[in-house]
Coordinates of C-alpha atoms in Angstrom, one line a residue:
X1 CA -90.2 49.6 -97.6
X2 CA -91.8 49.2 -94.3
X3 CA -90.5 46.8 -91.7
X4 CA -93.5 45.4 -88.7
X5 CA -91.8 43.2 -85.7
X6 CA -94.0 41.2 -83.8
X7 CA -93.6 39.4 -80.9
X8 CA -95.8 36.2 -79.1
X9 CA -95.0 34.3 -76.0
X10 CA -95.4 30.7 -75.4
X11 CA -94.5 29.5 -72.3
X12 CA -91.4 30.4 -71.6
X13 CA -90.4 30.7 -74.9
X14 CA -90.8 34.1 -77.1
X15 CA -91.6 33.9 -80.6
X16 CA -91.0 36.3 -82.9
X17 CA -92.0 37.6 -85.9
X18 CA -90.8 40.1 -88.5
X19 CA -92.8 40.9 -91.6
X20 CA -91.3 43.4 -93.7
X21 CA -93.4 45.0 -96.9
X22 CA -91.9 46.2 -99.7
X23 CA -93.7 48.1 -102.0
X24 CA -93.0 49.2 -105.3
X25 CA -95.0 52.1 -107.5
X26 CA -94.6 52.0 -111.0
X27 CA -97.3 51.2 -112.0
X28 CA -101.3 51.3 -110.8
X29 CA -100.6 47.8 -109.5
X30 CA -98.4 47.3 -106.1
X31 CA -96.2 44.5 -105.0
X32 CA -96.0 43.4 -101.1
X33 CA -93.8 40.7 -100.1
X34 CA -93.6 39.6 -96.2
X35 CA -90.7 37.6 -94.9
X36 CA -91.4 35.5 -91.1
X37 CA -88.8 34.1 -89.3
X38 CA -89.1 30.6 -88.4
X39 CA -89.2 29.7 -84.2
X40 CA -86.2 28.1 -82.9
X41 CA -86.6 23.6 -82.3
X42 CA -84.8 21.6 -80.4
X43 CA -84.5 18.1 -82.1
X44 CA -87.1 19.1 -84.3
X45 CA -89.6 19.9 -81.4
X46 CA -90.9 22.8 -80.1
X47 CA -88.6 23.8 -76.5
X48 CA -92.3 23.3 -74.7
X49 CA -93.0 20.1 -75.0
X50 CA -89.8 19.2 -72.9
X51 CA -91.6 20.9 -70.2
X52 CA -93.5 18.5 -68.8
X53 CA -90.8 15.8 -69.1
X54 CA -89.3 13.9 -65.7
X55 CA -85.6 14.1 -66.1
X56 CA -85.4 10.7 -62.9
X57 CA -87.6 8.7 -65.1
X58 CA -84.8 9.7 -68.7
X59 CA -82.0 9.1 -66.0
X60 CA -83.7 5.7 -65.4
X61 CA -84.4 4.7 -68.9
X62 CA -80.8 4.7 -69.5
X63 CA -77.9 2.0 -69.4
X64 CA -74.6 2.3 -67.9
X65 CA -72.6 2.8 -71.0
X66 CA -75.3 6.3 -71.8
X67 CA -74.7 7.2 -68.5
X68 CA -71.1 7.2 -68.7
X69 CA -70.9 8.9 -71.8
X70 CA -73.5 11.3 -70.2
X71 CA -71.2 12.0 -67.2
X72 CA -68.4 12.8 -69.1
X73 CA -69.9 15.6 -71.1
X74 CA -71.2 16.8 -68.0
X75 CA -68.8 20.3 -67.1
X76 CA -66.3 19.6 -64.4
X77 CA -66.5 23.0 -62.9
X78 CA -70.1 22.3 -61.7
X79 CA -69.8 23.3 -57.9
X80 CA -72.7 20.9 -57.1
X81 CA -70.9 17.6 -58.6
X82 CA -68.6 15.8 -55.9
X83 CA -65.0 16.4 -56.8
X84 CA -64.9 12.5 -57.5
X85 CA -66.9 12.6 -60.3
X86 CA -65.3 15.7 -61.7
X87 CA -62.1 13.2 -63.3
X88 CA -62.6 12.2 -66.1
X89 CA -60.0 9.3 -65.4
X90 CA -61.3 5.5 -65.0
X91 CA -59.6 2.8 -64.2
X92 CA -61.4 -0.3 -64.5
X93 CA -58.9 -2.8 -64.5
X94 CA -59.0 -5.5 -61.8
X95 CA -56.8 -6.2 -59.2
X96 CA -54.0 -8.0 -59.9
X97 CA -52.8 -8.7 -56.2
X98 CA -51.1 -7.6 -53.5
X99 CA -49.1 -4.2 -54.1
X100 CA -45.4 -4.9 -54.6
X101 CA -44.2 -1.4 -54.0
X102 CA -40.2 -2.6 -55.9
X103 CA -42.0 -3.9 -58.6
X104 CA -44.1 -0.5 -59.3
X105 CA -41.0 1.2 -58.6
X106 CA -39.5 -0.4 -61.7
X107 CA -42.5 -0.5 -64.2
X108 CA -42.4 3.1 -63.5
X109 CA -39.1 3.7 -64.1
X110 CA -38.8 1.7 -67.6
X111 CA -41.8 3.0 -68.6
X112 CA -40.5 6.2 -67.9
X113 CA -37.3 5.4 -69.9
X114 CA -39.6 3.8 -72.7
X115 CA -41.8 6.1 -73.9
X116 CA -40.5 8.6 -76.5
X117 CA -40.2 12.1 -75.4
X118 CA -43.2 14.4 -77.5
X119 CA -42.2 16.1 -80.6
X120 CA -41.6 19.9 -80.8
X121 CA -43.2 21.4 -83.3
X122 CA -40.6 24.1 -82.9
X123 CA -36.9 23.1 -82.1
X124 CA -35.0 24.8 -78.9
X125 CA -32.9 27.8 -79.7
X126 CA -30.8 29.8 -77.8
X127 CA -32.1 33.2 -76.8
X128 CA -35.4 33.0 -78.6
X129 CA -38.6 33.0 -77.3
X130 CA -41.0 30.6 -78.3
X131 CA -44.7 31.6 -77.4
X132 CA -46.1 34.3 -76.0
X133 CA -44.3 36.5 -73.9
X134 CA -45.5 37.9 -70.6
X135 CA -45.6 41.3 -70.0
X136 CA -46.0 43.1 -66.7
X137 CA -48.6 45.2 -66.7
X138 CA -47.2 49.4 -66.2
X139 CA -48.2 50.7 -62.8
X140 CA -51.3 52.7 -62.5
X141 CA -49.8 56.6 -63.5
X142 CA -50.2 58.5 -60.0
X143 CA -50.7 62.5 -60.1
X144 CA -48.1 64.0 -58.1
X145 CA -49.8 65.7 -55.3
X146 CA -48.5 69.1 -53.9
X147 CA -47.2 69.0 -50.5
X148 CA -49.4 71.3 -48.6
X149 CA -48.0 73.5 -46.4
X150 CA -49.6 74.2 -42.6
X151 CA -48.6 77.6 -41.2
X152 CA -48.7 76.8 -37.7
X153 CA -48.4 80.4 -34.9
X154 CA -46.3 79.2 -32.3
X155 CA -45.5 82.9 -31.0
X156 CA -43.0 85.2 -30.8
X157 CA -42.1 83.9 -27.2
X158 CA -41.7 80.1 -28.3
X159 CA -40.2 81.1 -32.2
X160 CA -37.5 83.3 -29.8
X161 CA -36.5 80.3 -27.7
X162 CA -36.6 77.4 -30.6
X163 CA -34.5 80.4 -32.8
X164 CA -31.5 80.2 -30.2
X165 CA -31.9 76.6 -29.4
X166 CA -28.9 74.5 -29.7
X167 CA -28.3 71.3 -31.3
X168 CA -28.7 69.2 -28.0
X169 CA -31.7 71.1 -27.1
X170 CA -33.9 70.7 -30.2
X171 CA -32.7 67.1 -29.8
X172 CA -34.1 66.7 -25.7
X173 CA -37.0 68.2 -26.8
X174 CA -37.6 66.0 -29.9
X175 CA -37.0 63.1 -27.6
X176 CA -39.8 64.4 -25.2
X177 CA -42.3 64.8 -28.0
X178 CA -41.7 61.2 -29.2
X179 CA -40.2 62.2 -32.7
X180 CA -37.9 59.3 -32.7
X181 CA -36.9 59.2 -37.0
X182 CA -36.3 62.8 -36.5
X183 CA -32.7 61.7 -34.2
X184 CA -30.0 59.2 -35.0
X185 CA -29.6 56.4 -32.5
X186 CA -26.8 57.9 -30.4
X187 CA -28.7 61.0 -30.1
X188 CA -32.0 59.2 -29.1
X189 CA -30.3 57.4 -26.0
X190 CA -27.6 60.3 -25.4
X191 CA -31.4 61.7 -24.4
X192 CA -32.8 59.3 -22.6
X193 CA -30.5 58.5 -20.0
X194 CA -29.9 62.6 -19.9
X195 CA -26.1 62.9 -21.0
X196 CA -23.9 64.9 -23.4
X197 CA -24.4 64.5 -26.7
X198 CA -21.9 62.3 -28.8
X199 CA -18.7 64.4 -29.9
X200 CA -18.9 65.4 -33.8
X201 CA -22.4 64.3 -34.2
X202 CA -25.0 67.5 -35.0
X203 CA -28.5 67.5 -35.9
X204 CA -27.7 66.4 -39.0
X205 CA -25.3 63.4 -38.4
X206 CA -25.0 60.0 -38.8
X207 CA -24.7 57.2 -36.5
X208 CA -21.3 55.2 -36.5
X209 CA -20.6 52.4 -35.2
X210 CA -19.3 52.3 -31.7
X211 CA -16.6 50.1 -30.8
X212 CA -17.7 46.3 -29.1
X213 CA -17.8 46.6 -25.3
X214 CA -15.8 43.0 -24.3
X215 CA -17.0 41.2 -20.8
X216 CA -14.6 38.8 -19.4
X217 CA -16.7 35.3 -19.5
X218 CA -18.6 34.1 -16.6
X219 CA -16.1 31.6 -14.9
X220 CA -17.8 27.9 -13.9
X221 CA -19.5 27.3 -10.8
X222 CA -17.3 26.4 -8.1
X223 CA -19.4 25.3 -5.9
X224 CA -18.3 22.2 -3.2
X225 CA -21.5 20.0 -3.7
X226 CA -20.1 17.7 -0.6
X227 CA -19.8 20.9 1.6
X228 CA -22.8 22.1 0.8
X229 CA -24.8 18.9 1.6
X230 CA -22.6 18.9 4.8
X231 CA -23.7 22.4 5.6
X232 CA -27.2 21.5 4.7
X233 CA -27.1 18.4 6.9
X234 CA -25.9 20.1 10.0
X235 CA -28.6 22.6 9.2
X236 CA -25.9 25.9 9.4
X237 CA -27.4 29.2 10.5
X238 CA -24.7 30.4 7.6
X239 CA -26.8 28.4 4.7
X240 CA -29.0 30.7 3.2
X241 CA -28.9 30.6 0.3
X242 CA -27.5 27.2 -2.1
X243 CA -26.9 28.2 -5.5
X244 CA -25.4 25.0 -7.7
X245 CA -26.6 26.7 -11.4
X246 CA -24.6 25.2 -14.4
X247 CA -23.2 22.4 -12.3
X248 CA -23.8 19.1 -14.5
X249 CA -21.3 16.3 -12.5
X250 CA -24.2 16.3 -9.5
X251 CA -24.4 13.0 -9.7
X252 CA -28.0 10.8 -8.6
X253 CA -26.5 10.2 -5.5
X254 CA -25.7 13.8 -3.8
X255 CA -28.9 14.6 -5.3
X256 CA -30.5 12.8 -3.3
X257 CA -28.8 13.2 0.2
X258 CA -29.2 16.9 -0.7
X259 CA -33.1 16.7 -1.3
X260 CA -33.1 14.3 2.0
X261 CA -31.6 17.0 4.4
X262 CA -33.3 19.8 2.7
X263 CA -36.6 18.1 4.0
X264 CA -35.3 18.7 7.6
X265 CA -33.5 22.0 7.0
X266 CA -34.7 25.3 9.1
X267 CA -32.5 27.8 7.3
X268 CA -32.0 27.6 3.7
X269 CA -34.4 30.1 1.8
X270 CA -33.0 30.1 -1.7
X271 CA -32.6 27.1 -3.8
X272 CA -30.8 27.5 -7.4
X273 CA -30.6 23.9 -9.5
X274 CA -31.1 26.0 -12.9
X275 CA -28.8 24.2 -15.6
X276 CA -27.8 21.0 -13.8
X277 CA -29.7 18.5 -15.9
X278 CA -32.3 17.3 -13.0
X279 CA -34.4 14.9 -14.2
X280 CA -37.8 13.6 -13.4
X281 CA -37.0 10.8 -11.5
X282 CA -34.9 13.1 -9.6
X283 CA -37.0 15.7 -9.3
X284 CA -39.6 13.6 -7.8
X285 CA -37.6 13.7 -4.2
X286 CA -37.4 17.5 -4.9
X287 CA -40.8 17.6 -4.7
X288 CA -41.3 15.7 -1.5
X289 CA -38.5 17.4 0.1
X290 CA -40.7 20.9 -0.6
X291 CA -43.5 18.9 1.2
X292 CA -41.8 19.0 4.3
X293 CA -39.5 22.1 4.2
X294 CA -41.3 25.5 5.5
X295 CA -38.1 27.9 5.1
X296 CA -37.6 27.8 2.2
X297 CA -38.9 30.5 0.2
X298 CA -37.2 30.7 -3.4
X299 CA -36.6 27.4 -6.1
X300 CA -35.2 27.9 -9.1
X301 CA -34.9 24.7 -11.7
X302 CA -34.6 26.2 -15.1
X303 CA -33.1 24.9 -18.0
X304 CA -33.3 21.1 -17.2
X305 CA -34.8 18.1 -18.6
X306 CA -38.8 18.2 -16.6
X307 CA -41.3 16.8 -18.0
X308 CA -45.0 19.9 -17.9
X309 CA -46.9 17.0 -16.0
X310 CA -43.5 17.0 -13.2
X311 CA -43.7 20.9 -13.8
X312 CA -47.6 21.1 -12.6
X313 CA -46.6 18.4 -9.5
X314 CA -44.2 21.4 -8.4
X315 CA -46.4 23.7 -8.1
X316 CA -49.2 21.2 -6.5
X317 CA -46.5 20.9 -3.8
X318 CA -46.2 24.7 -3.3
X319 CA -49.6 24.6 -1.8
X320 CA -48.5 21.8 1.4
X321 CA -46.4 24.7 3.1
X322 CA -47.3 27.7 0.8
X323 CA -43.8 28.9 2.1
X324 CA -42.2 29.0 -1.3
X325 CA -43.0 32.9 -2.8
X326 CA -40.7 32.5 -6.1
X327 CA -40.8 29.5 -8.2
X328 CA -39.0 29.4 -11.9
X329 CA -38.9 26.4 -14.2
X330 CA -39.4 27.6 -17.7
X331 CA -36.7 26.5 -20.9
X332 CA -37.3 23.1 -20.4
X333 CA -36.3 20.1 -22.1
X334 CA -40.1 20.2 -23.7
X335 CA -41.0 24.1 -24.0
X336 CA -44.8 23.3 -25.1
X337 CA -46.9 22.0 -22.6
X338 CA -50.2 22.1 -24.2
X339 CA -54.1 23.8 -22.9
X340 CA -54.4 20.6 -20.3
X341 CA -51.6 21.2 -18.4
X342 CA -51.7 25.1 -18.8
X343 CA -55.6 24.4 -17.2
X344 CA -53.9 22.2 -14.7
X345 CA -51.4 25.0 -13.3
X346 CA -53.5 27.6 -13.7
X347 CA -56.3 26.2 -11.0
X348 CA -53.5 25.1 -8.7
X349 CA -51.7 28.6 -8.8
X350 CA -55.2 30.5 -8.3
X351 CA -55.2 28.2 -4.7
X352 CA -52.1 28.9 -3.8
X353 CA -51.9 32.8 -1.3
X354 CA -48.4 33.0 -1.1
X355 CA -46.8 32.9 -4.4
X356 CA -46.1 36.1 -6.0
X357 CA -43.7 35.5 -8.6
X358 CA -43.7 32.7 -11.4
X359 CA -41.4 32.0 -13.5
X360 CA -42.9 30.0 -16.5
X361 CA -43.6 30.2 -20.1
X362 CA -47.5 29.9 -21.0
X363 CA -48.7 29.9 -24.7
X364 CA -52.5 30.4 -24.2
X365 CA -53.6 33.9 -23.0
X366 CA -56.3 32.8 -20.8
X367 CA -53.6 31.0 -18.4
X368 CA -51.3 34.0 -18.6
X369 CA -54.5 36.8 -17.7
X370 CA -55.7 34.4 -14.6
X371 CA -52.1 33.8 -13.3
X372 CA -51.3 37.4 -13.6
X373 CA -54.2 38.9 -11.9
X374 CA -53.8 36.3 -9.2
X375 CA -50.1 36.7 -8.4
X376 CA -51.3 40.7 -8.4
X377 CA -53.3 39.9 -6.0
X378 CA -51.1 38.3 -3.6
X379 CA -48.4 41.1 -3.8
X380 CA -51.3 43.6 -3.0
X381 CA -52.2 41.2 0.0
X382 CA -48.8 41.4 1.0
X383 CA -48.1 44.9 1.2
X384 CA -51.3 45.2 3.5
X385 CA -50.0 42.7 5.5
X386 CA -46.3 44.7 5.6
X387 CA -48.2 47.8 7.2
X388 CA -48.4 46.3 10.2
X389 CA -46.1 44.8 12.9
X390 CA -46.9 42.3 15.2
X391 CA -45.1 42.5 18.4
X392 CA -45.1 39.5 21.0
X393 CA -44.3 40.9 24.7
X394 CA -42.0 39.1 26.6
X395 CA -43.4 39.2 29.9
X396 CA -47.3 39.6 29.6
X397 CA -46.9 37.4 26.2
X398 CA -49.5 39.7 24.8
X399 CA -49.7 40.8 20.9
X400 CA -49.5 44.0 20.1
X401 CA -50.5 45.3 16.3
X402 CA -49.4 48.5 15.2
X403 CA -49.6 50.2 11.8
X404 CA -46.3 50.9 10.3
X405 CA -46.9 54.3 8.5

């Protein structure tokens, strides 16, 4: 028997061919029979002659019921197909009217109640499984990998001192080489602020729990508000510093008288209003007071109810006397206060020379960078400044600068 395989191409299309020969000896005479395969059609045609076929002009040729049947045998994974025509759901029912959202509420419902649950072809039983059961897949088998041992030469001199080193030693000089999991938590600050170590703990123990340290509670702020705007008012050499934090009965009123003298005050330097629930409309006098004031040199409103746009007019008044050297007002009433007015303040703090410490919370990093850099920069400008002392004579009125070393 001998078997021949031939092969033609047509197009793109391969034809093939297999004639095998048998041949049989029995006799002078010989039988061959040959057997050819018969080239795959497609609807009885050759797979050519759909070459040269436009598919627009079939798509065309078509009505809307062929092309809907067409679309939905079309696969609905097909990347290239808008997910819209990837459902095979139509609804082609006409509006009815308006949408009465009660009424759908109840067709839904009594439909719901209406239609017969499907039948199980298997009936619920306790405890058995119906289906097939997953299984978790066995982790991957890992060879168990030797621990290989370093033999590290310290020398006799340091193997000697580590040898007769005690407990608390080995532990200082873990602490110093930054092996932290190596020491209990007692242990690790017993080191760092350079003290004994706890009493029954070794280099082996364990960290127990230390008994709660109780502070007595802050007491209230006791603070006159009445003397205080007195004292402000008669501008007192003594009034330095007016701390009313956690005070919430100032009313409107004493507000205001006390942002009205503060305007004219020479000798106040530190204002605290952190926790009194100062407002914007309240705030607003605030800021003209700051306007006007050149002493003072500290403000503190924390923990109130600002709005960020009253938050960025603060610090636009800063630069009027660019006196003020501290100003805090984060944990307000809104904590976000968005790229816009994080811009805002960031442009009026790089104007301003004089402050050097801010007290605000920033969520973009570029506002935080250029805020810190310039605030750096005025505390560097500062201590120049601080070398040297200017001394005003009292008869010639000359000035006189000398470097303070």
């Amino acid at each position: 028997m001998a078997e021949t395989i031939e092969e033609e191409y047509e197009g793109d299309f391969r034809k093939k061919t297999v004639r095998t020969s048998f041949k049989i000896q029995e006799t002078k005479s010989s039988t061959t029979t040959t057997v050819e395969t018969i080239p795959a059609k497609l609807y009885g045609k050759d797979p050519s002659v759909y070459d040269d076929i436009d598919v627009d002009d079939l798509l065309n040729k078509l009505s809307e019921e062929e092309l809907n049947a067409l679309a939905k045998e079309v696969d609905p994974d097909d990347s290239m197909l808008p997910p819209s025509q990837r459902c095979g759901y139509e609804c082609e029912k006409d509006a009815t009217g308006p949408v009465d959202r009660n009424q759908l509420i109840t067709y839904i419902n009594t439909q719901a109640l209406e239609t017969p649950d499907l039948p199980e072809n298997q009936p619920f039983e306790l405890g058995k499984v119906r289906g097939k059961k997953w299984i978790p897949p066995e982790p991957p088998i890992r060879e168990q990998q030797a621990d290989e041992q370093v033999a590290i030469d310290l020398g006799s001199e340091y193997e000697n001192a580590l040898a007769k080193a005690s407990d608390e030693e080995i532990i200082d000089l873990a602490a110093i080489l930054g092996f932290h999991q190596m020491m209990n938590q007692d242990q690790y600050y017993a080191s760092l602020l350079n003290t004994g170590q706890p009493v029954g703990l070794g280099w082996d123990g364990i960290t127990k729990s230390s008994k709660q340290k109780i502070f007595p509670k802050e007491g209230p702020n006791t603070t006159d508000i009445l003397k205080v705007i007195r004292n402000v008012e008669d501008d007192d050499k003594n009034m330095l510093d007016v701390n009313l934090n956690n005070i919430k009965t100032i009313s409107d009123e004493n507000f205001a008288t006390l942002f009205k003298e503060l305007a004219e005050n020479t000798y106040v330097t530190s204002l605290s209003l952190a926790n009194t629930g100062l407002t914007d409309h309240m705030a607003e006098q605030l800021i003209e007071a700051i306007k006007k004031n050149n002493t003072l040199k500290v403000l503190n409103v924390e923990s109130n109810q600002l709005s960020p746009k009253c938050i960025a007019a603060f610090i636009d008044a800063l630069l009027v006397t660019k006196s003020i050297e501290e100003f805090r007002a984060s944990n307000q009433r809104n904590c976000i206060m968005g790229n816009k007015i994080e811009m805002e303040i960031t442009n009026l703090v790089e104007k301003n020379p004089s402050l050097v410490r801010l007290g605000l919370h920033l969520e973009y990093n570029d506002a935080r960078d250029r805020i810190a850099r310039h605030l750096q920069k005025n505390i560097d400008t500062n201590r120049r400044i601080s070398k040297y002392l200017i001394t005003i004579g009292s008869n010639n009125k000359s000035v006189t600068i000398t470097r303070q070393d």
